[in-house]
Every structure is written in structure tokens, then in C-alpha cells.
Amino acid sequence: DVKVTQSSRYLVKRTGEKVFLECVQDMDHENMFWYRQDPGLGLRLIYFSYDVKMKEKGDIPEGYSVSREKKERFSLILESASTNQTSMYLCASHVKSSTGELFFGEGSRLTVL
Amino acid sequence: AQKITQTQPGMFVQEKEAVTLDCTYDTSDPSYGLFWYKQPSSGEMIFLIYQGSYDQQNATEGRYSLNFQKARKSANLVISASQLGDSAMYFCAMREVNNAGNMLTFGGGTRLMVKP
């Protein structure tokens, strides 16, 4: 079965802390994505990666960075967390040549106090 | 301009009745795809159905069907015979292609509540 695993389901951090959200997929997918989900706004793309060490900005990259050192792992980094980054974060992946169907992780709910 | 619009923030439906969730989209690309995902309260995103822009027939998957009206740029999800387990958030998404490959853009979602 297809599997996308996010390291933490729930995190509580303080303003100014550095936050790492890890995502691992076991499907050998080329493309990986980080979305942020907020009520009424749906899912908004933060960053994506189409290959190891490659990254592209999505619609809302400000305040975030990413790392993809291995094909199966895509990390989202909040260098200095702020309260407006309290949200649900969803990692997803797909095969480059597919219809585009995304396979999602279970999500990481981050609260920044 | 928003590419994917879901105009119904929340909806109620009686158990065993059919319900239609609306989705309109905007693109100038002749090749695109439309998806519906379900998100129960547990948080995982579950793929429901896919429609390609060149597909001649409306997609169906069990109790789910996609009412694709290309000229109107709408891709409504129809759920027949609603069940209590259908209570969830539903997201419409559109696939476009850029130089990095396929990209999905999501609508704001519709929360469906099934009444017993």
C-alpha cells in the first residue's frame, strides 16, 4: 500500500522556535509537496520538490523553507515560528507522469503559542 | 483570481438521499484534470474521483459521480444514497501542468453533514 508518513501528528511550539516537519514516502515518487490547510481557505501550496535537492516555491512560501536530501524525504522548516503559522500541514507526493493524483500523509497540526 | 471555487461552506443532507457538492474552476489550459478528495475528522485526505478534461464520459466510482460540464467549467460531485460516514470535508482540486510537472490547486472545501 502507498504510504506517506508525517513525523508528528500534533506539535505545540513557542513563538521564535525553529520547527521541523518531516515527511517520508515509500512509493519512489519524484514529486513531493507541502500544503497548509486553514478553514475556508482550503489547501494552499507552500513548496514542492520534483527531484532531490530541487525545490520550487508554491503560493505561500514566506516564512518557510524546505529540504530534500533524499528522494523519499521532504522536510518543511519554520526558521522562527510565529502564531500565524498555527495550522494543519499536509505532505503529499505523486509520480511525475501520473494523472496528478496526490497521496497524502495524515497531517501535522501545529500550534504556535 | 481563484482557480477553484466551492461556494457551499457547509451542507446538510438526510441519510439515504443524494447530494451535490458544487465546484467551478478556471483555466485556459486545454489539458487539465479535476479531482475530489474527502477529509474525515481524522484528517487524512482520501481520493474519491478523477475526471480528465478530454474524457468523454462523466467519471463514476461507486456512489460517487462527477457531473462534468466543460462549457460551464463546473465539476460537481454527486453522492448517491448518503451515509452517516459521508460526513466530512470535501475538496475539489484541479490539475494543471507546468515545467515541474503536475500541480494541484484546491478549493476552499465544503463540509457535508449527514443527518440520521
PDB file of C-alpha atoms in Angstrom:
ATOM      1  CA  ASP A   1       0.000   0.000   0.000  1.00  0.00           C
ATOM      2  CA  VAL A   2       1.015   3.550  -0.717  1.00  0.00           C
ATOM      3  CA  LYS A   3       2.363   5.293   2.342  1.00  0.00           C
ATOM      4  CA  VAL A   4       3.178   8.892   3.163  1.00  0.00           C
ATOM      5  CA  THR A   5       4.238   9.344   6.759  1.00  0.00           C
ATOM      6  CA  GLN A   6       4.471  12.611   8.619  1.00  0.00           C
ATOM      7  CA  SER A   7       6.625  12.547  11.713  1.00  0.00           C
ATOM      8  CA  SER A   8       4.299  14.337  14.122  1.00  0.00           C
ATOM      9  CA  ARG A   9       0.513  14.486  14.251  1.00  0.00           C
ATOM     10  CA  TYR A  10       0.421  17.260  16.837  1.00  0.00           C
ATOM     11  CA  LEU A  11       3.043  19.820  17.823  1.00  0.00           C
ATOM     12  CA  VAL A  12       2.979  22.774  20.181  1.00  0.00           C
ATOM     13  CA  LYS A  13       5.797  25.291  19.820  1.00  0.00           C
ATOM     14  CA  ARG A  14       6.601  28.741  21.111  1.00  0.00           C
ATOM     15  CA  THR A  15       6.999  31.884  19.027  1.00  0.00           C
ATOM     16  CA  GLY A  16      10.518  32.120  17.651  1.00  0.00           C
ATOM     17  CA  GLU A  17      11.291  28.405  17.872  1.00  0.00           C
ATOM     18  CA  LYS A  18      12.632  26.515  14.887  1.00  0.00           C
ATOM     19  CA  VAL A  19      10.239  23.815  13.741  1.00  0.00           C
ATOM     20  CA  PHE A  20      10.934  20.788  11.547  1.00  0.00           C
ATOM     21  CA  LEU A  21       8.131  18.834   9.924  1.00  0.00           C
ATOM     22  CA  GLU A  22       9.305  15.611   8.341  1.00  0.00           C
ATOM     23  CA  CYS A  23       7.632  13.649   5.578  1.00  0.00           C
ATOM     24  CA  VAL A  24       8.651  10.279   4.173  1.00  0.00           C
ATOM     25  CA  GLN A  25       7.101   8.369   1.277  1.00  0.00           C
ATOM     26  CA  ASP A  26       7.786   4.778   0.328  1.00  0.00           C
ATOM     27  CA  MET A  27       6.491   4.866  -3.243  1.00  0.00           C
ATOM     28  CA  ASP A  28       9.584   6.151  -5.068  1.00  0.00           C
ATOM     29  CA  HIS A  29       7.642   9.251  -6.142  1.00  0.00           C
ATOM     30  CA  GLU A  30       9.583  12.032  -7.796  1.00  0.00           C
ATOM     31  CA  ASN A  31       7.345  14.901  -6.728  1.00  0.00           C
ATOM     32  CA  MET A  32       6.638  15.915  -3.157  1.00  0.00           C
ATOM     33  CA  PHE A  33       4.574  18.784  -1.792  1.00  0.00           C
ATOM     34  CA  TRP A  34       3.841  20.686   1.391  1.00  0.00           C
ATOM     35  CA  TYR A  35       0.410  22.240   1.784  1.00  0.00           C
ATOM     36  CA  ARG A  36      -1.072  24.298   4.538  1.00  0.00           C
ATOM     37  CA  GLN A  37      -4.768  23.891   5.384  1.00  0.00           C
ATOM     38  CA  ASP A  38      -6.833  26.612   7.028  1.00  0.00           C
ATOM     39  CA  PRO A  39     -10.631  26.815   7.437  1.00  0.00           C
ATOM     40  CA  GLY A  40     -12.311  28.410   4.445  1.00  0.00           C
ATOM     41  CA  LEU A  41      -9.052  28.652   2.516  1.00  0.00           C
ATOM     42  CA  GLY A  42      -8.666  25.020   1.573  1.00  0.00           C
ATOM     43  CA  LEU A  43      -5.173  23.739   0.912  1.00  0.00           C
ATOM     44  CA  ARG A  44      -2.523  26.182  -0.164  1.00  0.00           C
ATOM     45  CA  LEU A  45       0.792  25.104  -1.611  1.00  0.00           C
ATOM     46  CA  ILE A  46       3.857  26.171   0.339  1.00  0.00           C
ATOM     47  CA  TYR A  47       6.699  24.430  -1.509  1.00  0.00           C
ATOM     48  CA  PHE A  48       7.203  21.476  -3.762  1.00  0.00           C
ATOM     49  CA  SER A  49      10.113  19.432  -4.988  1.00  0.00           C
ATOM     50  CA  TYR A  50      10.427  17.468  -8.217  1.00  0.00           C
ATOM     51  CA  ASP A  51      13.802  15.931  -7.531  1.00  0.00           C
ATOM     52  CA  VAL A  52      16.438  15.517  -4.868  1.00  0.00           C
ATOM     53  CA  LYS A  53      17.901  18.883  -3.845  1.00  0.00           C
ATOM     54  CA  MET A  54      15.398  20.672  -6.095  1.00  0.00           C
ATOM     55  CA  LYS A  55      12.684  22.922  -4.696  1.00  0.00           C
ATOM     56  CA  GLU A  56      10.151  25.361  -6.031  1.00  0.00           C
ATOM     57  CA  LYS A  57       8.085  27.966  -4.244  1.00  0.00           C
ATOM     58  CA  GLY A  58       4.368  27.493  -4.129  1.00  0.00           C
ATOM     59  CA  ASP A  59       1.739  30.117  -3.426  1.00  0.00           C
ATOM     60  CA  ILE A  60       2.677  30.951   0.183  1.00  0.00           C
ATOM     61  CA  PRO A  61       6.402  30.268   0.765  1.00  0.00           C
ATOM     62  CA  GLU A  62       7.098  33.209   3.072  1.00  0.00           C
ATOM     63  CA  GLY A  63       8.325  32.122   6.478  1.00  0.00           C
ATOM     64  CA  TYR A  64       9.081  28.567   5.319  1.00  0.00           C
ATOM     65  CA  SER A  65      11.944  26.656   3.798  1.00  0.00           C
ATOM     66  CA  VAL A  66      12.305  23.041   2.687  1.00  0.00           C
ATOM     67  CA  SER A  67      14.937  20.381   2.321  1.00  0.00           C
ATOM     68  CA  ARG A  68      15.085  17.313   0.115  1.00  0.00           C
ATOM     69  CA  GLU A  69      18.329  15.462   0.580  1.00  0.00           C
ATOM     70  CA  LYS A  70      16.892  12.039  -0.300  1.00  0.00           C
ATOM     71  CA  LYS A  71      14.164  11.113  -2.751  1.00  0.00           C
ATOM     72  CA  GLU A  72      11.874   9.694  -0.102  1.00  0.00           C
ATOM     73  CA  ARG A  73      12.138  12.530   2.419  1.00  0.00           C
ATOM     74  CA  PHE A  74      10.857  16.113   2.217  1.00  0.00           C
ATOM     75  CA  SER A  75      11.170  18.381   5.227  1.00  0.00           C
ATOM     76  CA  LEU A  76       9.389  21.644   5.951  1.00  0.00           C
ATOM     77  CA  ILE A  77      11.225  24.113   8.165  1.00  0.00           C
ATOM     78  CA  LEU A  78       9.866  27.091  10.026  1.00  0.00           C
ATOM     79  CA  GLU A  79      13.005  29.061  10.911  1.00  0.00           C
ATOM     80  CA  SER A  80      11.263  31.209  13.512  1.00  0.00           C
ATOM     81  CA  ALA A  81       7.712  30.112  14.200  1.00  0.00           C
ATOM     82  CA  SER A  82       5.008  32.732  14.509  1.00  0.00           C
ATOM     83  CA  THR A  83       1.440  32.499  15.756  1.00  0.00           C
ATOM     84  CA  ASN A  84       0.068  32.984  12.241  1.00  0.00           C
ATOM     85  CA  GLN A  85       1.739  29.715  11.261  1.00  0.00           C
ATOM     86  CA  THR A  86      -0.621  27.801  13.525  1.00  0.00           C
ATOM     87  CA  SER A  87      -2.260  25.468  11.043  1.00  0.00           C
ATOM     88  CA  MET A  88      -2.608  21.948   9.676  1.00  0.00           C
ATOM     89  CA  TYR A  89       0.283  20.960   7.425  1.00  0.00           C
ATOM     90  CA  LEU A  90      -0.164  18.249   4.832  1.00  0.00           C
ATOM     91  CA  CYS A  91       2.572  16.483   2.925  1.00  0.00           C
ATOM     92  CA  ALA A  92       1.794  14.772  -0.373  1.00  0.00           C
ATOM     93  CA  SER A  93       3.562  13.038  -3.227  1.00  0.00           C
ATOM     94  CA  HIS A  94       2.941  11.671  -6.697  1.00  0.00           C
ATOM     95  CA  VAL A  95       4.614  10.108  -9.660  1.00  0.00           C
ATOM     96  CA  LYS A  96       5.680  12.740 -12.165  1.00  0.00           C
ATOM     97  CA  SER A  97       3.975  11.057 -15.098  1.00  0.00           C
ATOM     98  CA  SER A  98       0.683  10.308 -13.350  1.00  0.00           C
ATOM     99  CA  THR A  99      -2.724  11.959 -13.690  1.00  0.00           C
ATOM    100  CA  GLY A 100      -1.600  14.141 -10.823  1.00  0.00           C
ATOM    101  CA  GLU A 101      -3.383  12.240  -8.066  1.00  0.00           C
ATOM    102  CA  LEU A 102      -1.764  13.159  -4.792  1.00  0.00           C
ATOM    103  CA  PHE A 103      -1.118  10.726  -1.969  1.00  0.00           C
ATOM    104  CA  PHE A 104      -1.302  12.478   1.371  1.00  0.00           C
ATOM    105  CA  GLY A 105       0.134  11.987   4.811  1.00  0.00           C
ATOM    106  CA  GLU A 106      -2.111  12.182   7.854  1.00  0.00           C
ATOM    107  CA  GLY A 107      -1.260  15.794   8.520  1.00  0.00           C
ATOM    108  CA  SER A 108       0.602  17.643  11.254  1.00  0.00           C
ATOM    109  CA  ARG A 109      -1.362  20.063  13.364  1.00  0.00           C
ATOM    110  CA  LEU A 110       0.974  22.790  14.580  1.00  0.00           C
ATOM    111  CA  THR A 111       0.069  25.250  17.321  1.00  0.00           C
ATOM    112  CA  VAL A 112       2.406  28.185  17.901  1.00  0.00           C
ATOM    113  CA  LEU A 113       1.911  29.935  21.231  1.00  0.00           C
TER     114      LEU A 113
ATOM    115  CA  ALA B   1      -8.453  35.189  -9.351  1.00  0.00           C
ATOM    116  CA  GLN B   2      -9.385  31.998  -7.612  1.00  0.00           C
ATOM    117  CA  LYS B   3      -8.906  28.963  -9.811  1.00  0.00           C
ATOM    118  CA  ILE B   4     -11.164  26.594  -7.909  1.00  0.00           C
ATOM    119  CA  THR B   5     -14.355  27.772  -6.217  1.00  0.00           C
ATOM    120  CA  GLN B   6     -16.554  25.823  -3.866  1.00  0.00           C
ATOM    121  CA  THR B   7     -19.469  28.076  -2.980  1.00  0.00           C
ATOM    122  CA  GLN B   8     -21.021  25.914  -0.258  1.00  0.00           C
ATOM    123  CA  PRO B   9     -19.073  26.175   3.016  1.00  0.00           C
ATOM    124  CA  GLY B  10     -21.463  23.719   4.667  1.00  0.00           C
ATOM    125  CA  MET B  11     -24.345  21.477   3.719  1.00  0.00           C
ATOM    126  CA  PHE B  12     -26.776  19.124   5.380  1.00  0.00           C
ATOM    127  CA  VAL B  13     -28.273  16.063   3.725  1.00  0.00           C
ATOM    128  CA  GLN B  14     -30.658  13.463   5.023  1.00  0.00           C
ATOM    129  CA  GLU B  15     -29.310   9.935   5.224  1.00  0.00           C
ATOM    130  CA  LYS B  16     -30.066   7.884   2.088  1.00  0.00           C
ATOM    131  CA  GLU B  17     -30.684  10.969  -0.041  1.00  0.00           C
ATOM    132  CA  ALA B  18     -28.451  12.179  -2.860  1.00  0.00           C
ATOM    133  CA  VAL B  19     -26.413  15.364  -2.540  1.00  0.00           C
ATOM    134  CA  THR B  20     -24.494  17.542  -4.991  1.00  0.00           C
ATOM    135  CA  LEU B  21     -21.395  19.459  -3.978  1.00  0.00           C
ATOM    136  CA  ASP B  22     -20.563  22.329  -6.305  1.00  0.00           C
ATOM    137  CA  CYS B  23     -17.193  23.111  -7.843  1.00  0.00           C
ATOM    138  CA  THR B  24     -16.308  25.611 -10.556  1.00  0.00           C
ATOM    139  CA  TYR B  25     -12.865  26.120 -11.998  1.00  0.00           C
ATOM    140  CA  ASP B  26     -10.969  28.499 -14.204  1.00  0.00           C
ATOM    141  CA  THR B  27      -8.182  27.596 -16.578  1.00  0.00           C
ATOM    142  CA  SER B  28      -7.043  28.426 -20.087  1.00  0.00           C
ATOM    143  CA  ASP B  29      -5.130  25.177 -20.444  1.00  0.00           C
ATOM    144  CA  PRO B  30      -6.985  22.686 -22.683  1.00  0.00           C
ATOM    145  CA  SER B  31      -5.448  19.761 -20.786  1.00  0.00           C
ATOM    146  CA  TYR B  32      -6.370  19.583 -17.136  1.00  0.00           C
ATOM    147  CA  GLY B  33      -7.806  17.221 -14.578  1.00  0.00           C
ATOM    148  CA  LEU B  34     -10.313  17.536 -11.795  1.00  0.00           C
ATOM    149  CA  PHE B  35     -10.255  15.679  -8.502  1.00  0.00           C
ATOM    150  CA  TRP B  36     -12.417  15.285  -5.458  1.00  0.00           C
ATOM    151  CA  TYR B  37     -10.973  14.402  -2.075  1.00  0.00           C
ATOM    152  CA  LYS B  38     -12.723  13.577   1.183  1.00  0.00           C
ATOM    153  CA  GLN B  39     -11.283  14.558   4.558  1.00  0.00           C
ATOM    154  CA  PRO B  40     -12.953  12.943   7.589  1.00  0.00           C
ATOM    155  CA  SER B  41     -12.466  14.391  11.057  1.00  0.00           C
ATOM    156  CA  SER B  42      -9.393  12.187  11.469  1.00  0.00           C
ATOM    157  CA  GLY B  43      -7.609  14.417   8.971  1.00  0.00           C
ATOM    158  CA  GLU B  44      -6.436  12.104   6.206  1.00  0.00           C
ATOM    159  CA  MET B  45      -7.198  13.075   2.613  1.00  0.00           C
ATOM    160  CA  ILE B  46      -8.968  10.330   0.694  1.00  0.00           C
ATOM    161  CA  PHE B  47      -9.038  10.394  -3.110  1.00  0.00           C
ATOM    162  CA  LEU B  48     -12.572   9.889  -4.413  1.00  0.00           C
ATOM    163  CA  ILE B  49     -12.771  10.501  -8.141  1.00  0.00           C
ATOM    164  CA  TYR B  50     -10.916  11.932 -11.135  1.00  0.00           C
ATOM    165  CA  GLN B  51     -12.065  13.494 -14.432  1.00  0.00           C
ATOM    166  CA  GLY B  52      -9.733  14.357 -17.270  1.00  0.00           C
ATOM    167  CA  SER B  53     -10.605  17.311 -19.491  1.00  0.00           C
ATOM    168  CA  TYR B  54     -10.669  15.100 -22.584  1.00  0.00           C
ATOM    169  CA  ASP B  55     -12.751  12.342 -21.034  1.00  0.00           C
ATOM    170  CA  GLN B  56     -15.988  11.948 -22.938  1.00  0.00           C
ATOM    171  CA  GLN B  57     -18.000  10.429 -20.143  1.00  0.00           C
ATOM    172  CA  ASN B  58     -18.569  11.591 -16.610  1.00  0.00           C
ATOM    173  CA  ALA B  59     -16.463   9.699 -14.084  1.00  0.00           C
ATOM    174  CA  THR B  60     -18.154   7.381 -11.626  1.00  0.00           C
ATOM    175  CA  GLU B  61     -16.778   5.465  -8.630  1.00  0.00           C
ATOM    176  CA  GLY B  62     -19.369   3.539  -6.700  1.00  0.00           C
ATOM    177  CA  ARG B  63     -21.720   6.041  -5.046  1.00  0.00           C
ATOM    178  CA  TYR B  64     -19.668   8.971  -6.336  1.00  0.00           C
ATOM    179  CA  SER B  65     -20.115  10.555  -9.722  1.00  0.00           C
ATOM    180  CA  LEU B  66     -18.676  13.691 -11.197  1.00  0.00           C
ATOM    181  CA  ASN B  67     -21.057  15.905 -13.169  1.00  0.00           C
ATOM    182  CA  PHE B  68     -18.573  17.451 -15.612  1.00  0.00           C
ATOM    183  CA  GLN B  69     -19.902  20.399 -17.609  1.00  0.00           C
ATOM    184  CA  LYS B  70     -16.937  21.656 -19.581  1.00  0.00           C
ATOM    185  CA  ALA B  71     -18.599  24.694 -21.148  1.00  0.00           C
ATOM    186  CA  ARG B  72     -19.733  25.883 -17.728  1.00  0.00           C
ATOM    187  CA  LYS B  73     -16.382  24.966 -16.160  1.00  0.00           C
ATOM    188  CA  SER B  74     -18.076  23.031 -13.425  1.00  0.00           C
ATOM    189  CA  ALA B  75     -17.221  19.672 -11.880  1.00  0.00           C
ATOM    190  CA  ASN B  76     -19.837  18.906  -9.268  1.00  0.00           C
ATOM    191  CA  LEU B  77     -19.597  15.838  -7.069  1.00  0.00           C
ATOM    192  CA  VAL B  78     -22.772  13.802  -6.680  1.00  0.00           C
ATOM    193  CA  ILE B  79     -23.025  11.386  -3.773  1.00  0.00           C
ATOM    194  CA  SER B  80     -25.941   8.998  -4.055  1.00  0.00           C
ATOM    195  CA  ALA B  81     -27.634   7.361  -1.071  1.00  0.00           C
ATOM    196  CA  SER B  82     -25.770   9.354   1.584  1.00  0.00           C
ATOM    197  CA  GLN B  83     -24.462   7.501   4.600  1.00  0.00           C
ATOM    198  CA  LEU B  84     -23.521   8.795   8.050  1.00  0.00           C
ATOM    199  CA  GLY B  85     -19.898   8.036   7.229  1.00  0.00           C
ATOM    200  CA  ASP B  86     -20.040  10.547   4.382  1.00  0.00           C
ATOM    201  CA  SER B  87     -19.961  13.379   6.919  1.00  0.00           C
ATOM    202  CA  ALA B  88     -16.646  15.079   6.178  1.00  0.00           C
ATOM    203  CA  MET B  89     -14.925  17.942   4.397  1.00  0.00           C
ATOM    204  CA  TYR B  90     -14.849  17.619   0.638  1.00  0.00           C
ATOM    205  CA  PHE B  91     -12.285  19.334  -1.545  1.00  0.00           C
ATOM    206  CA  CYS B  92     -12.337  19.901  -5.268  1.00  0.00           C
ATOM    207  CA  ALA B  93      -8.950  20.249  -6.952  1.00  0.00           C
ATOM    208  CA  MET B  94      -7.664  20.989 -10.427  1.00  0.00           C
ATOM    209  CA  ARG B  95      -4.511  19.673 -12.002  1.00  0.00           C
ATOM    210  CA  GLU B  96      -2.522  21.880 -14.307  1.00  0.00           C
ATOM    211  CA  VAL B  97       0.859  21.230 -15.814  1.00  0.00           C
ATOM    212  CA  ASN B  98       3.908  23.430 -15.513  1.00  0.00           C
ATOM    213  CA  ASN B  99       7.559  22.774 -16.239  1.00  0.00           C
ATOM    214  CA  ALA B 100       7.890  20.864 -12.989  1.00  0.00           C
ATOM    215  CA  GLY B 101       5.020  18.555 -13.805  1.00  0.00           C
ATOM    216  CA  ASN B 102       1.515  18.209 -12.414  1.00  0.00           C
ATOM    217  CA  MET B 103       0.297  20.715  -9.839  1.00  0.00           C
ATOM    218  CA  LEU B 104      -2.946  20.560  -7.891  1.00  0.00           C
ATOM    219  CA  THR B 105      -4.841  23.653  -6.787  1.00  0.00           C
ATOM    220  CA  PHE B 106      -7.588  23.165  -4.201  1.00  0.00           C
ATOM    221  CA  GLY B 107     -10.857  24.869  -3.463  1.00  0.00           C
ATOM    222  CA  GLY B 108     -11.891  26.086  -0.022  1.00  0.00           C
ATOM    223  CA  GLY B 109     -13.862  22.935   0.745  1.00  0.00           C
ATOM    224  CA  THR B 110     -17.432  22.024   1.662  1.00  0.00           C
ATOM    225  CA  ARG B 111     -18.339  20.498   4.987  1.00  0.00           C
ATOM    226  CA  LEU B 112     -21.039  17.885   4.478  1.00  0.00           C
ATOM    227  CA  MET B 113     -23.125  16.742   7.411  1.00  0.00           C
ATOM    228  CA  VAL B 114     -25.396  13.718   7.005  1.00  0.00           C
ATOM    229  CA  LYS B 115     -28.438  13.675   9.266  1.00  0.00           C
ATOM    230  CA  PRO B 116     -29.824  10.339  10.505  1.00  0.00           C
TER     231      PRO B 116
END
